[in-house]
XYZ file of C-alpha atoms in Angstrom:
694
model
C -33.453 33.125 51.916
C -34.963 31.815 48.719
C -32.462 32.139 45.890
C -35.265 33.215 43.526
C -37.061 35.685 45.801
C -36.675 39.047 44.016
C -37.447 41.051 47.149
C -34.650 39.338 49.077
C -32.302 39.833 46.126
C -33.183 43.526 46.187
C -32.486 43.735 49.920
C -29.017 42.256 49.412
C -28.276 44.640 46.559
C -29.741 47.571 48.487
C -27.373 46.817 51.377
C -24.449 47.005 48.970
C -25.729 50.276 47.499
C -26.166 51.766 50.974
C -22.617 50.731 51.857
C -21.373 52.335 48.636
C -23.283 55.534 49.423
C -21.902 55.678 52.961
C -18.294 55.175 51.846
C -18.735 57.781 49.123
C -20.095 60.287 51.644
C -17.218 59.647 54.040
C -14.696 60.137 51.223
C -16.506 63.311 50.199
C -16.338 64.579 53.791
C -12.547 64.534 53.451
C -12.521 66.209 50.003
C -15.650 68.293 49.544
C -14.650 69.356 46.028
C -14.194 65.782 44.750
C -16.436 65.656 41.687
C -15.972 61.904 41.314
C -17.345 61.228 44.787
C -20.251 63.601 44.237
C -21.173 61.697 41.080
C -20.682 58.347 42.835
C -23.063 59.256 45.679
C -25.622 60.602 43.208
C -25.494 57.408 41.132
C -25.922 55.270 44.232
C -28.936 57.269 45.388
C -30.450 57.252 41.910
C -30.050 53.490 41.525
C -31.490 52.846 44.988
C -34.503 55.024 44.226
C -35.200 53.334 40.892
C -34.651 49.810 42.175
C -36.831 50.464 45.209
C -39.674 51.674 43.017
C -39.309 48.655 40.730
C -39.554 46.185 43.628
C -42.447 47.920 45.384
C -40.481 49.821 48.059
C -42.383 53.036 47.343
C -41.630 54.693 50.689
C -37.907 54.115 50.120
C -38.079 55.525 46.604
C -40.006 58.605 47.767
C -37.601 59.363 50.614
C -34.430 58.655 48.610
C -35.631 61.013 45.897
C -35.098 64.036 48.145
C -31.457 63.108 48.844
C -30.924 62.447 45.148
C -32.404 65.878 44.339
C -30.023 67.548 46.791
C -26.990 65.891 45.210
C -28.277 66.693 41.756
C -28.133 70.368 42.729
C -24.543 69.895 43.898
C -23.607 68.173 40.635
C -25.049 71.055 38.622
C -23.244 73.688 40.678
C -26.398 75.158 42.192
C -25.200 74.331 45.723
C -21.844 73.308 47.228
C -21.026 70.071 48.989
C -20.745 70.833 52.703
C -20.102 68.786 55.807
C -23.619 69.661 56.951
C -25.012 68.117 53.765
C -22.837 65.015 54.199
C -24.050 64.618 57.795
C -27.674 65.059 56.717
C -27.439 62.431 53.975
C -25.560 60.027 56.269
C -28.442 60.269 58.738
C -30.875 59.821 55.848
C -28.905 56.786 54.711
C -29.548 55.099 58.063
C -33.260 55.745 57.581
C -33.097 54.258 54.074
C -31.685 51.081 55.590
C -34.631 50.944 57.994
C -37.027 51.371 55.054
C -35.356 48.453 53.280
C -35.535 46.179 56.316
C -39.050 47.186 57.436
C -40.888 49.204 54.765
C -44.175 49.090 56.698
C -42.890 50.881 59.806
C -44.230 54.203 61.052
C -41.457 56.710 60.350
C -43.468 59.908 59.800
C -41.874 61.975 62.572
C -38.388 60.728 61.844
C -38.689 61.454 58.117
C -39.907 64.994 58.747
C -36.887 65.724 60.972
C -34.435 64.205 58.479
C -35.892 66.100 55.529
C -35.795 69.330 57.512
C -32.106 68.728 58.238
C -31.488 68.036 54.549
C -33.486 71.105 53.530
C -31.488 73.342 55.885
C -28.143 71.990 54.658
C -28.893 72.518 50.971
C -30.492 75.943 51.510
C -27.464 77.259 53.432
C -25.227 76.013 50.643
C -27.405 77.651 48.010
C -27.063 81.014 49.742
C -23.298 80.579 49.617
C -23.409 79.961 45.872
C -25.456 83.084 45.219
C -28.942 84.448 45.097
C -29.281 83.679 41.383
C -28.955 79.955 41.886
C -30.549 79.827 45.329
C -34.003 79.399 43.881
C -32.859 76.402 41.836
C -31.444 74.605 44.852
C -34.639 74.430 46.829
C -35.311 70.978 48.293
C -38.857 70.888 49.507
C -39.355 69.007 52.755
C -42.671 67.315 51.964
C -44.775 65.326 54.307
C -43.426 61.859 55.112
C -44.332 59.277 52.490
C -45.027 61.876 49.784
C -44.374 60.780 46.221
C -41.145 62.159 44.709
C -41.217 64.940 42.200
C -40.064 64.066 38.718
C -36.926 66.257 38.744
C -35.518 69.305 40.516
C -36.736 72.684 39.329
C -34.533 73.962 36.489
C -33.040 77.454 36.712
C -34.888 80.248 34.939
C -34.173 80.530 31.245
C -31.702 83.206 30.208
C -30.064 84.156 26.966
C -27.489 81.438 27.566
C -30.091 78.811 28.468
C -32.603 79.410 25.702
C -34.436 76.353 24.390
C -32.447 74.315 21.901
C -33.335 71.336 19.742
C -31.565 68.009 20.007
C -31.737 64.730 18.135
C -31.099 61.703 20.362
C -30.771 58.271 18.786
C -30.167 55.264 21.018
C -30.194 51.473 20.893
C -29.945 49.274 23.977
C -28.331 45.794 23.899
C -30.642 42.831 23.141
C -30.430 41.514 26.723
C -31.294 44.868 28.320
C -34.750 43.859 29.576
C -33.447 40.519 30.867
C -31.073 42.561 33.042
C -33.910 44.661 34.458
C -33.698 47.679 32.118
C -36.966 49.396 31.156
C -36.486 51.504 27.967
C -39.663 53.480 28.666
C -38.043 54.969 31.775
C -35.397 56.648 29.591
C -38.091 58.103 27.351
C -39.922 59.414 30.435
C -36.762 61.097 31.699
C -36.141 62.715 28.322
C -39.728 63.960 28.314
C -39.148 65.565 31.709
C -36.343 67.664 30.181
C -38.677 69.282 27.671
C -41.111 68.799 24.770
C -40.191 65.800 22.656
C -41.368 63.587 19.815
C -40.412 59.915 19.574
C -39.864 57.753 16.520
C -39.486 53.955 16.827
C -37.451 51.866 14.413
C -38.705 48.251 14.425
C -36.829 47.135 11.318
C -34.642 44.781 13.349
C -37.602 42.812 14.775
C -37.343 39.224 13.402
C -40.267 37.126 12.079
C -42.599 35.740 14.750
C -41.263 32.174 14.481
C -37.739 33.486 15.188
C -38.654 36.044 17.854
C -37.053 35.778 21.290
C -39.606 37.399 23.643
C -36.879 38.317 26.136
C -34.700 40.174 23.599
C -34.954 43.866 22.739
C -34.966 44.718 19.017
C -36.402 48.248 19.001
C -34.439 51.462 18.501
C -35.521 55.037 19.196
C -34.988 58.498 17.768
C -36.123 61.417 19.932
C -36.529 65.061 18.956
C -36.129 67.117 22.136
C -36.627 70.838 22.701
C -35.163 71.845 26.055
C -33.337 74.562 27.969
C -31.000 71.900 29.391
C -27.600 71.221 27.903
C -25.892 68.120 26.551
C -24.653 66.985 29.959
C -28.199 66.729 31.365
C -29.243 64.629 28.360
C -26.198 62.396 28.783
C -27.035 61.926 32.463
C -30.253 60.137 31.488
C -28.172 57.218 30.184
C -25.462 57.385 32.850
C -25.658 53.763 34.007
C -25.988 52.017 30.649
C -23.846 54.096 28.291
C -21.014 51.549 28.204
C -23.293 48.843 26.796
C -25.369 50.808 24.289
C -25.213 52.967 21.160
C -25.984 56.647 21.789
C -25.912 59.686 19.516
C -26.731 63.200 20.700
C -26.731 65.935 18.018
C -27.703 69.567 18.433
C -29.886 70.522 15.476
C -31.846 73.386 14.047
C -35.449 72.867 13.017
C -35.887 69.525 11.302
C -38.910 67.394 10.405
C -39.317 64.232 12.409
C -40.284 62.146 9.392
C -36.983 62.951 7.661
C -34.909 61.248 10.308
C -32.768 58.304 9.340
C -33.115 55.066 11.284
C -31.155 54.746 14.481
C -27.894 52.791 14.340
C -27.866 49.042 14.811
C -27.686 48.014 18.446
C -24.511 46.663 19.940
C -24.432 42.910 19.971
C -24.476 41.488 23.452
C -24.471 37.943 24.706
C -28.119 37.517 25.519
C -27.507 34.118 26.976
C -25.311 35.560 29.717
C -27.287 35.279 32.955
C -28.219 38.467 34.724
C -26.391 38.981 37.965
C -28.467 39.935 41.014
C -26.873 43.381 40.835
C -28.045 43.846 37.244
C -31.474 42.461 38.068
C -31.899 44.976 40.878
C -30.686 47.941 38.801
C -33.631 50.006 37.548
C -32.958 51.980 34.390
C -32.373 55.200 36.087
C -29.915 57.920 35.332
C -26.223 58.066 34.397
C -22.875 58.877 32.752
C -22.261 59.020 29.069
C -19.752 59.452 26.389
C -18.157 62.737 25.406
C -20.183 65.030 23.151
C -20.305 63.799 19.571
C -21.537 65.168 16.264
C -20.966 61.996 14.306
C -22.307 58.519 14.854
C -20.837 56.702 17.831
C -19.075 53.484 16.833
C -20.560 50.382 18.402
C -19.067 49.461 21.776
C -18.407 45.953 22.856
C -20.118 45.136 26.131
C -17.578 44.485 28.864
C -17.432 40.945 30.081
C -17.848 40.867 33.819
C -16.250 38.315 36.086
C -18.734 35.550 36.716
C -19.705 35.028 40.321
C -22.463 33.322 42.250
C -24.109 34.705 45.369
C -24.513 31.951 47.949
C -26.454 32.386 51.213
C -24.178 32.242 54.259
C -26.152 29.415 55.884
C -25.434 27.181 52.888
C -21.702 27.748 53.339
C -22.062 26.883 57.017
C -23.949 23.712 56.121
C -21.287 22.754 53.588
C -18.602 23.348 56.205
C -20.397 20.978 58.577
C -20.457 18.305 55.859
C -16.748 18.776 55.204
C -16.123 18.390 58.922
C -18.036 15.104 59.006
C -16.075 13.948 55.952
C -12.799 14.667 57.746
C -13.945 12.568 60.716
C -15.012 9.684 58.434
C -11.726 9.906 56.519
C -9.798 9.718 59.810
C -11.647 6.532 60.732
C -10.976 5.049 57.297
C -7.259 5.829 57.628
C -7.177 4.107 61.017
C -8.877 0.991 59.656
C -6.575 0.883 56.622
C -3.458 1.286 58.777
C -4.532 -1.597 61.013
C -5.015 -4.023 58.103
C -2.807 -5.586 55.443
C -4.894 -4.687 52.402
C -2.669 -2.520 50.199
C -5.536 -1.521 47.902
C -7.504 -0.273 50.888
C -4.501 1.754 52.022
C -4.120 3.293 48.559
C -7.788 4.255 48.438
C -7.538 5.635 51.973
C -4.566 7.813 51.036
C -6.352 9.090 47.925
C -9.466 9.990 49.904
C -7.277 11.668 52.504
C -5.666 13.846 49.818
C -9.043 14.739 48.344
C -10.391 15.487 51.806
C -7.460 17.800 52.513
C -7.972 19.626 49.212
C -11.707 19.978 49.813
C -11.089 21.257 53.288
C -8.565 23.797 51.982
C -10.997 25.000 49.316
C -13.763 25.299 51.866
C -11.588 27.312 54.189
C -10.705 29.737 51.376
C -14.402 30.198 50.563
C -15.083 31.264 54.134
C -12.146 33.663 54.365
C -12.770 37.369 53.776
C -10.414 40.345 54.203
C -10.751 42.285 57.435
C -10.957 45.412 55.276
C -14.670 44.648 54.882
C -14.937 45.030 58.656
C -12.637 48.051 58.960
C -14.654 50.064 56.416
C -17.624 50.110 58.794
C -15.700 52.124 61.371
C -15.058 55.104 59.131
C -18.675 56.083 59.722
C -18.262 55.477 63.457
C -15.223 57.785 63.578
C -17.151 60.436 61.652
C -20.069 60.284 64.110
C -17.785 60.238 67.165
C -16.037 63.355 65.922
C -19.351 65.187 65.781
C -20.541 63.813 69.152
C -17.375 64.527 71.142
C -16.246 67.733 69.455
C -12.801 66.160 69.138
C -10.817 65.906 65.926
C -10.391 62.216 65.120
C -8.319 60.642 62.386
C -8.964 56.930 61.804
C -6.064 55.038 60.212
C -6.383 51.415 59.059
C -3.566 48.967 58.356
C -3.461 45.365 57.154
C -6.884 45.447 55.476
C -5.946 42.505 53.227
C -5.483 40.148 56.207
C -8.085 37.406 55.923
C -10.239 35.747 58.573
C -13.173 33.376 58.715
C -16.367 35.269 57.868
C -18.046 33.997 61.048
C -15.241 35.415 63.179
C -15.355 38.775 61.404
C -19.101 39.108 61.963
C -18.681 38.537 65.684
C -15.816 41.048 65.976
C -17.896 44.028 64.852
C -19.491 44.850 68.235
C -16.301 44.456 70.339
C -14.378 46.781 68.023
C -17.171 49.365 68.190
C -16.867 49.417 72.006
C -13.064 49.678 71.898
C -13.038 52.517 69.343
C -15.715 54.453 71.240
C -13.717 53.962 74.444
C -10.557 55.284 72.754
C -12.419 58.332 71.432
C -14.071 59.170 74.759
C -11.428 58.186 77.339
C -8.220 58.107 75.325
C -8.150 61.134 73.039
C -7.945 64.625 74.466
C -9.723 67.729 73.203
C -7.872 69.794 70.556
C -7.005 72.398 73.206
C -5.576 69.777 75.598
C -3.561 68.174 72.811
C -2.057 71.467 71.693
C -1.152 72.305 75.295
C 0.650 68.942 75.484
C 2.543 69.651 72.260
C 0.446 67.262 70.151
C -1.359 67.934 66.873
C -5.010 68.933 67.434
C -6.327 65.839 65.648
C -6.129 62.629 67.640
C -5.294 59.425 65.812
C -6.939 56.028 66.270
C -5.167 53.228 64.411
C -6.990 50.019 63.549
C -4.513 47.354 62.387
C -4.557 43.633 61.573
C -1.801 41.090 60.987
C -1.523 37.333 60.903
C 0.701 35.505 63.361
C 0.702 31.738 62.938
C -2.815 30.390 63.279
C -4.256 33.585 64.688
C -4.941 37.142 63.613
C -3.982 40.022 65.873
C -6.268 43.052 65.588
C -5.128 46.099 67.514
C -6.789 49.414 68.308
C -4.310 52.068 69.401
C -4.554 55.798 70.036
C -2.130 58.633 70.700
C -4.136 60.040 73.581
C -3.568 60.395 77.308
C -3.172 56.686 78.085
C -4.830 54.678 80.866
C -4.334 55.982 84.398
C -3.552 52.798 86.372
C -3.894 54.580 89.730
C -7.345 55.828 88.797
C -8.320 52.367 87.552
C -7.184 50.806 90.829
C -9.057 53.383 92.910
C -12.235 52.733 90.956
C -11.753 48.963 91.285
C -11.416 49.288 95.064
C -14.486 51.515 95.220
C -16.482 48.918 93.295
C -15.223 46.084 95.521
C -13.384 44.389 92.670
C -10.071 44.330 94.578
C -9.289 44.574 98.274
C -7.555 47.731 99.573
C -3.808 47.171 99.600
C -4.000 44.104 97.337
C -0.909 43.781 95.147
C -1.740 44.224 91.463
C 0.669 44.113 88.560
C 0.321 46.763 85.853
C -1.149 44.148 83.518
C -3.733 43.079 86.092
C -4.686 46.703 86.727
C -5.127 47.413 83.027
C -7.335 44.352 82.613
C -9.693 45.681 85.288
C -11.355 47.824 82.596
C -12.956 44.617 81.271
C -14.790 43.894 84.522
C -18.614 44.135 84.363
C -19.907 47.500 85.519
C -16.475 49.104 85.547
C -16.124 52.707 84.329
C -13.807 55.593 85.160
C -16.011 58.192 83.426
C -16.814 61.158 85.661
C -20.293 61.485 84.202
C -22.658 59.463 82.064
C -22.686 60.461 78.389
C -23.966 58.964 75.168
C -20.613 57.227 74.822
C -19.675 55.962 78.278
C -20.188 56.089 81.996
C -22.651 53.239 82.491
C -20.044 50.515 82.946
C -21.121 48.477 79.947
C -19.183 47.781 76.792
C -15.690 46.571 77.622
C -17.000 43.553 79.544
C -18.884 42.654 76.348
C -15.558 42.787 74.518
C -14.014 40.308 76.959
C -16.914 37.858 76.759
C -17.024 37.928 72.966
C -13.279 37.445 72.526
C -13.250 34.563 75.002
C -16.161 32.937 73.146
C -13.972 33.076 70.013
C -11.157 31.290 71.886
C -9.141 34.497 71.724
C -7.251 36.675 74.168
C -6.854 40.380 74.934
C -3.607 42.293 75.484
C -3.582 45.825 76.914
C -0.672 48.263 76.953
C -0.602 51.897 77.965
C 1.940 54.704 77.994
C 0.979 57.724 80.148
C 0.620 60.833 78.033
C 1.374 58.916 74.831
C -1.587 56.610 74.296
C -2.707 53.028 74.697
C -3.232 49.889 72.650
C -5.689 47.011 72.957
C -4.810 43.885 70.976
C -7.233 41.073 70.175
C -5.697 37.696 69.300
C -8.262 35.650 67.400
C -8.044 32.190 65.737
C -8.190 32.260 61.945
C -11.149 29.908 61.900
C -13.609 28.273 64.265
C -14.334 25.159 62.208
C -11.354 22.912 61.328
C -7.758 23.219 62.492
C -4.562 21.220 62.238
C -3.771 19.772 65.623
C -1.073 17.833 67.444
C -2.589 14.751 69.128
C -0.959 13.956 72.486
C -1.588 11.575 75.371
C -1.593 12.537 79.038
C -2.206 9.554 81.300
C -4.914 7.464 79.621
C -6.602 10.348 77.796
C -5.833 12.049 74.495
C -5.831 15.779 73.840
C -5.338 18.082 70.856
C -2.962 21.051 70.845
C -3.597 23.551 67.988
C -0.649 23.041 65.657
C -0.388 26.741 64.798
C 0.649 27.428 68.418
C 3.334 24.705 68.522
C 6.952 25.848 68.146
C 8.901 22.653 68.901
C 8.891 19.373 70.842
C 11.536 18.184 73.320
C 12.125 15.099 75.442
C 11.990 15.370 79.225
C 13.541 12.453 81.079
C 12.514 11.459 84.587
C 15.868 12.726 85.844
C 15.415 16.164 84.281
C 11.844 16.210 85.532
C 13.009 15.543 89.079
C 15.668 18.260 88.876
C 13.138 20.835 87.766
C 10.802 20.329 90.724
C 10.165 23.619 92.471
C 11.079 25.867 89.553
C 9.557 24.232 86.422
C 11.931 25.918 83.978
C 13.681 24.583 80.884
C 16.914 25.955 79.478
C 16.261 26.278 75.762
C 19.122 27.661 73.669
C 20.211 30.089 76.357
C 16.744 31.207 77.460
C 14.538 29.917 80.248
C 11.090 28.634 79.275
C 8.541 27.842 82.030
C 6.506 24.670 81.647
C 3.320 23.108 82.996
C 2.845 19.463 83.880
C -0.500 18.592 82.306
C -0.529 15.397 84.368
C -0.813 17.493 87.540
C -3.369 19.929 86.082
C -5.608 17.068 84.895
C -4.910 14.960 88.008
C -4.472 11.697 86.097
C -3.430 9.719 89.190
C -1.025 7.546 87.181
C 2.794 7.595 87.139
C 4.487 9.531 84.310
C 5.971 7.749 81.287
C 9.753 7.169 81.434
C 10.319 9.502 78.485
C 7.968 12.433 78.772
C 7.772 15.086 76.037
C 7.569 18.866 76.258
C 5.542 20.685 73.608
C 6.644 24.320 73.473
C 3.733 26.575 72.534
C 3.522 30.343 72.057
C 0.815 32.993 72.144
C 2.140 36.356 71.120
C 5.408 36.956 73.016
C 4.682 34.343 75.716
C 6.239 30.847 75.481
C 5.289 27.919 77.695
C 6.141 24.223 77.657
C 3.400 21.600 78.107
C 4.604 18.290 79.538
C 2.788 15.261 78.031
C 3.365 11.516 78.180
C 3.309 10.839 74.428
C 3.117 12.723 71.134
C 0.886 10.673 68.825
C 1.105 12.861 65.699
C -0.673 15.384 63.484
C -4.449 15.299 63.394
C -7.020 17.202 61.342
C -9.320 18.484 64.035
C -12.990 19.252 63.498
C -13.905 21.528 66.387
C -17.093 20.659 68.235
C -18.530 22.953 70.885
C -18.485 21.873 74.503
C -21.796 21.010 76.142
C -23.513 23.608 78.316
C -22.433 21.582 81.337
C -18.753 22.033 80.424
C -18.719 25.413 78.653
C -17.307 27.127 81.764
C -14.229 24.853 81.807
C -11.621 27.341 80.570
C -8.806 24.846 80.051
C -10.471 23.474 76.907
C -11.745 25.359 73.852
C -13.732 22.473 72.384
C -13.650 18.794 71.529
C -13.163 16.593 68.480
C -14.087 13.060 67.453
C -11.183 10.730 66.669
C -11.138 7.992 64.046
C -12.040 5.283 66.566
C -15.088 7.266 67.692
C -13.595 8.438 70.973
C -13.510 12.079 72.030
C -10.385 14.209 72.497
C -10.491 17.592 74.199
C -8.817 20.596 72.515
C -6.507 22.556 74.809
C -7.010 26.303 75.157
C -3.417 27.508 74.855
C -4.203 31.098 75.801
C -5.794 29.960 79.046
C -2.906 27.613 79.880
C -0.402 30.430 79.367
C -2.506 32.574 81.703
C -2.454 29.766 84.288
C 1.333 29.744 84.178
C 1.472 33.527 84.554
C -0.811 33.322 87.583
C 1.501 30.719 89.138
C 4.508 32.994 88.633
C 2.614 35.929 90.180
C 1.751 33.822 93.237
C 5.376 32.738 93.628
C 6.549 36.351 93.463
C 3.965 37.355 96.073
C 5.161 34.579 98.438
C 8.799 35.538 97.926
C-alpha cells in the first residue's frame, strides 16, 4: 500500500469506522434506550457517508445515507431503536464493507433487499411511536445506486414548530482545510434547514505576500429562518465543535447588514500534520456546545497523541532484518570469545546489548491485545442467536493479554469455528435449559491468559457437554477407530478434530458437513500450538488453545545430543538436572525421575534421534512443561542460552512433527528447534501403550 494513496488511506479509515459502527450497534442491541450509542452510530454513519463521497465512493455514500436517515429519525424521537433496526443496519454494514472493498461490483438485488429490510424496521417503529410522527419516519427504499436525499423529511409545522429566525456565527481553525474540512458543506447543511442569508468576514485575511494558501482565514455569519430547533442547528457542527468558535442566537427580525463581524477563530497549530483519520473525515454533521446567548469563549484545540500508521508488511520486513542482525551478532560474539582482543569483546558486548534492546522494541511493536480479536465475536454471537433461536451470552476475559499480531490474525478463523460449534452443539434451547434447571440464556466464555512463553485462549460453554459415547460411535461408523479399540476420554474428545467428523443429526447453516474443527487443528499446529479439550456431561465443555507468544524470535536453550545441536524454547524450561550413567541404568524400563516427591517421566532424545553414539558420562535432564504436563528431556550437554531466530522448515521436512523450525547459529551451522508440545504428546502415547500392554 502506498503511504500517500488517499484511496487506500480512506479504506483503512473506513474499516475503522465500520468496526466502530458494528460495536455501537451491538452495544445498542443490549440497551435500546442508550442515547449515547444511538448518537455514536449516527456519527459513524454520517462520517462514512461524507468521507465516501469525498473520495469518490458514490455508491457507498448513497447507500449509507439511508441508514443514516433511519438513525436520524431515532435520534429525533420519530422512531424507536429496535432489535429489528439493529439487525437491518448490521446487515447493511456488511454491504458497506463490500462497497468499500469493491465499489464497482453489481449489488443491485442485494441493496434492494437490504433497503426493504431497513424500511420495514423503521416503519414498524414509527407506528409504535404514533401516527403523528409516522409520516416523518418514512425511509424510502429507492432503487439501488440512487443518489441520497439531502435530509429526512421534517415533521409538519405546528404552533410549536413555527418558523423562527436564528443568527449563527462560526469560525473554523486555520488548519481546517488541511485536515479535510470543507466549510461550504456546513453552509449547504444550514441551507437545507431553511431559508438563509450568508455574510463573509474576510478581515483576517493577511496580505498576499504573507498568505498561507493552506490556512483558513474566513469567518461566516448566517441568518437562518427554519422550523427546526437549536439542536438540529448544533448537529450540523457535531464533529468539529471542539475545535471551532460557534455562536447560535435566536433572534427576531434583524437586518443582515447590521450584523457585527464573527468572533476571531481559535488559534490552532497549523503545522501539526493531519492524521489519516482527520484526512478521511469529511465535514459532515455533529455535536455541539450547550445553547448560548452570549459569545462562546475561544476553545483551545485538544492536542492528540501523535502516532504513525505503518503498513503491516513493513513491520514484517523490519522483523526479518532484526532477525538477521541477531544472527550476525551471534557470530560476532563467537569470534570475539575465541580471540584475545579485549576491544573486540567490548564492542561485541555493546552490539549484543543494542541488539537485545532492538529486538525487545520490535517485539513490543508487533504485540497487540487479544481484545482486538475478541471484539469481532460479539457480532458472531449476535448472528448465532438469531440463526439458532437460542439465547446466547458472550463473556470475554483477559482482553488485555497481548500476542504477536501475526498470530492473532491467524486465530480468527479457528475461534469462529469453535464458537459456532459451542452455539450449535453445546448450548441447549431455552426450553431444554429451563427443564434442566439452568437459566434460559446459555453462556459462552472467551478467555485469554499468558502462561510462560505462550498464551492460552479458551472457549467454554455451560451447555450439555460432549457425549463421548456418541463421539466414539460416530468415529467407528466413519472408520476412524476400530470397533472395540480402547480409547481414553482425552483421545475420544480429540476425535472431533478429525477431518469429516460431525455428530450433527442434520446439515444446517452452522454444522453437519464435517468441516470446521479439523481446520482448527491444522491452524493451531501450524502455529506450533496445542489443543486441550475437557467436557463435563450436563455442565458444559471447554476447548483451550495454547499458542506461542510470537513466531519470529524466541529465547532458547542450546543443547547437544550426540554430535548435533538443538534448541529448546526457554519459556518451556522449568529446571535442569544431572543424570549419571548409574541413574540412567536404574531407570531403564520405567523412565521416571523422582523430583521433590513427585515422579516426572522423561524421554531420551538420543534414542528418539537415533544418534548411534554412546551417551556422555554426565547426561543432563531438561525439565519442560506445557500446561499441567511435565516431561524431562535427556541431553548430552547444555551449551547455554541462545537468541533464536525461527526459520521455517523446508517443504521436504514440514511434516516432521518433532521440530517446529530451525535456526542459524553463530558459526553458520543449523540447529533444529524442538517442538515441546509434540514431545510431551509422544511421552503420553508411550504411557498409553504401556497401560494397554499391562
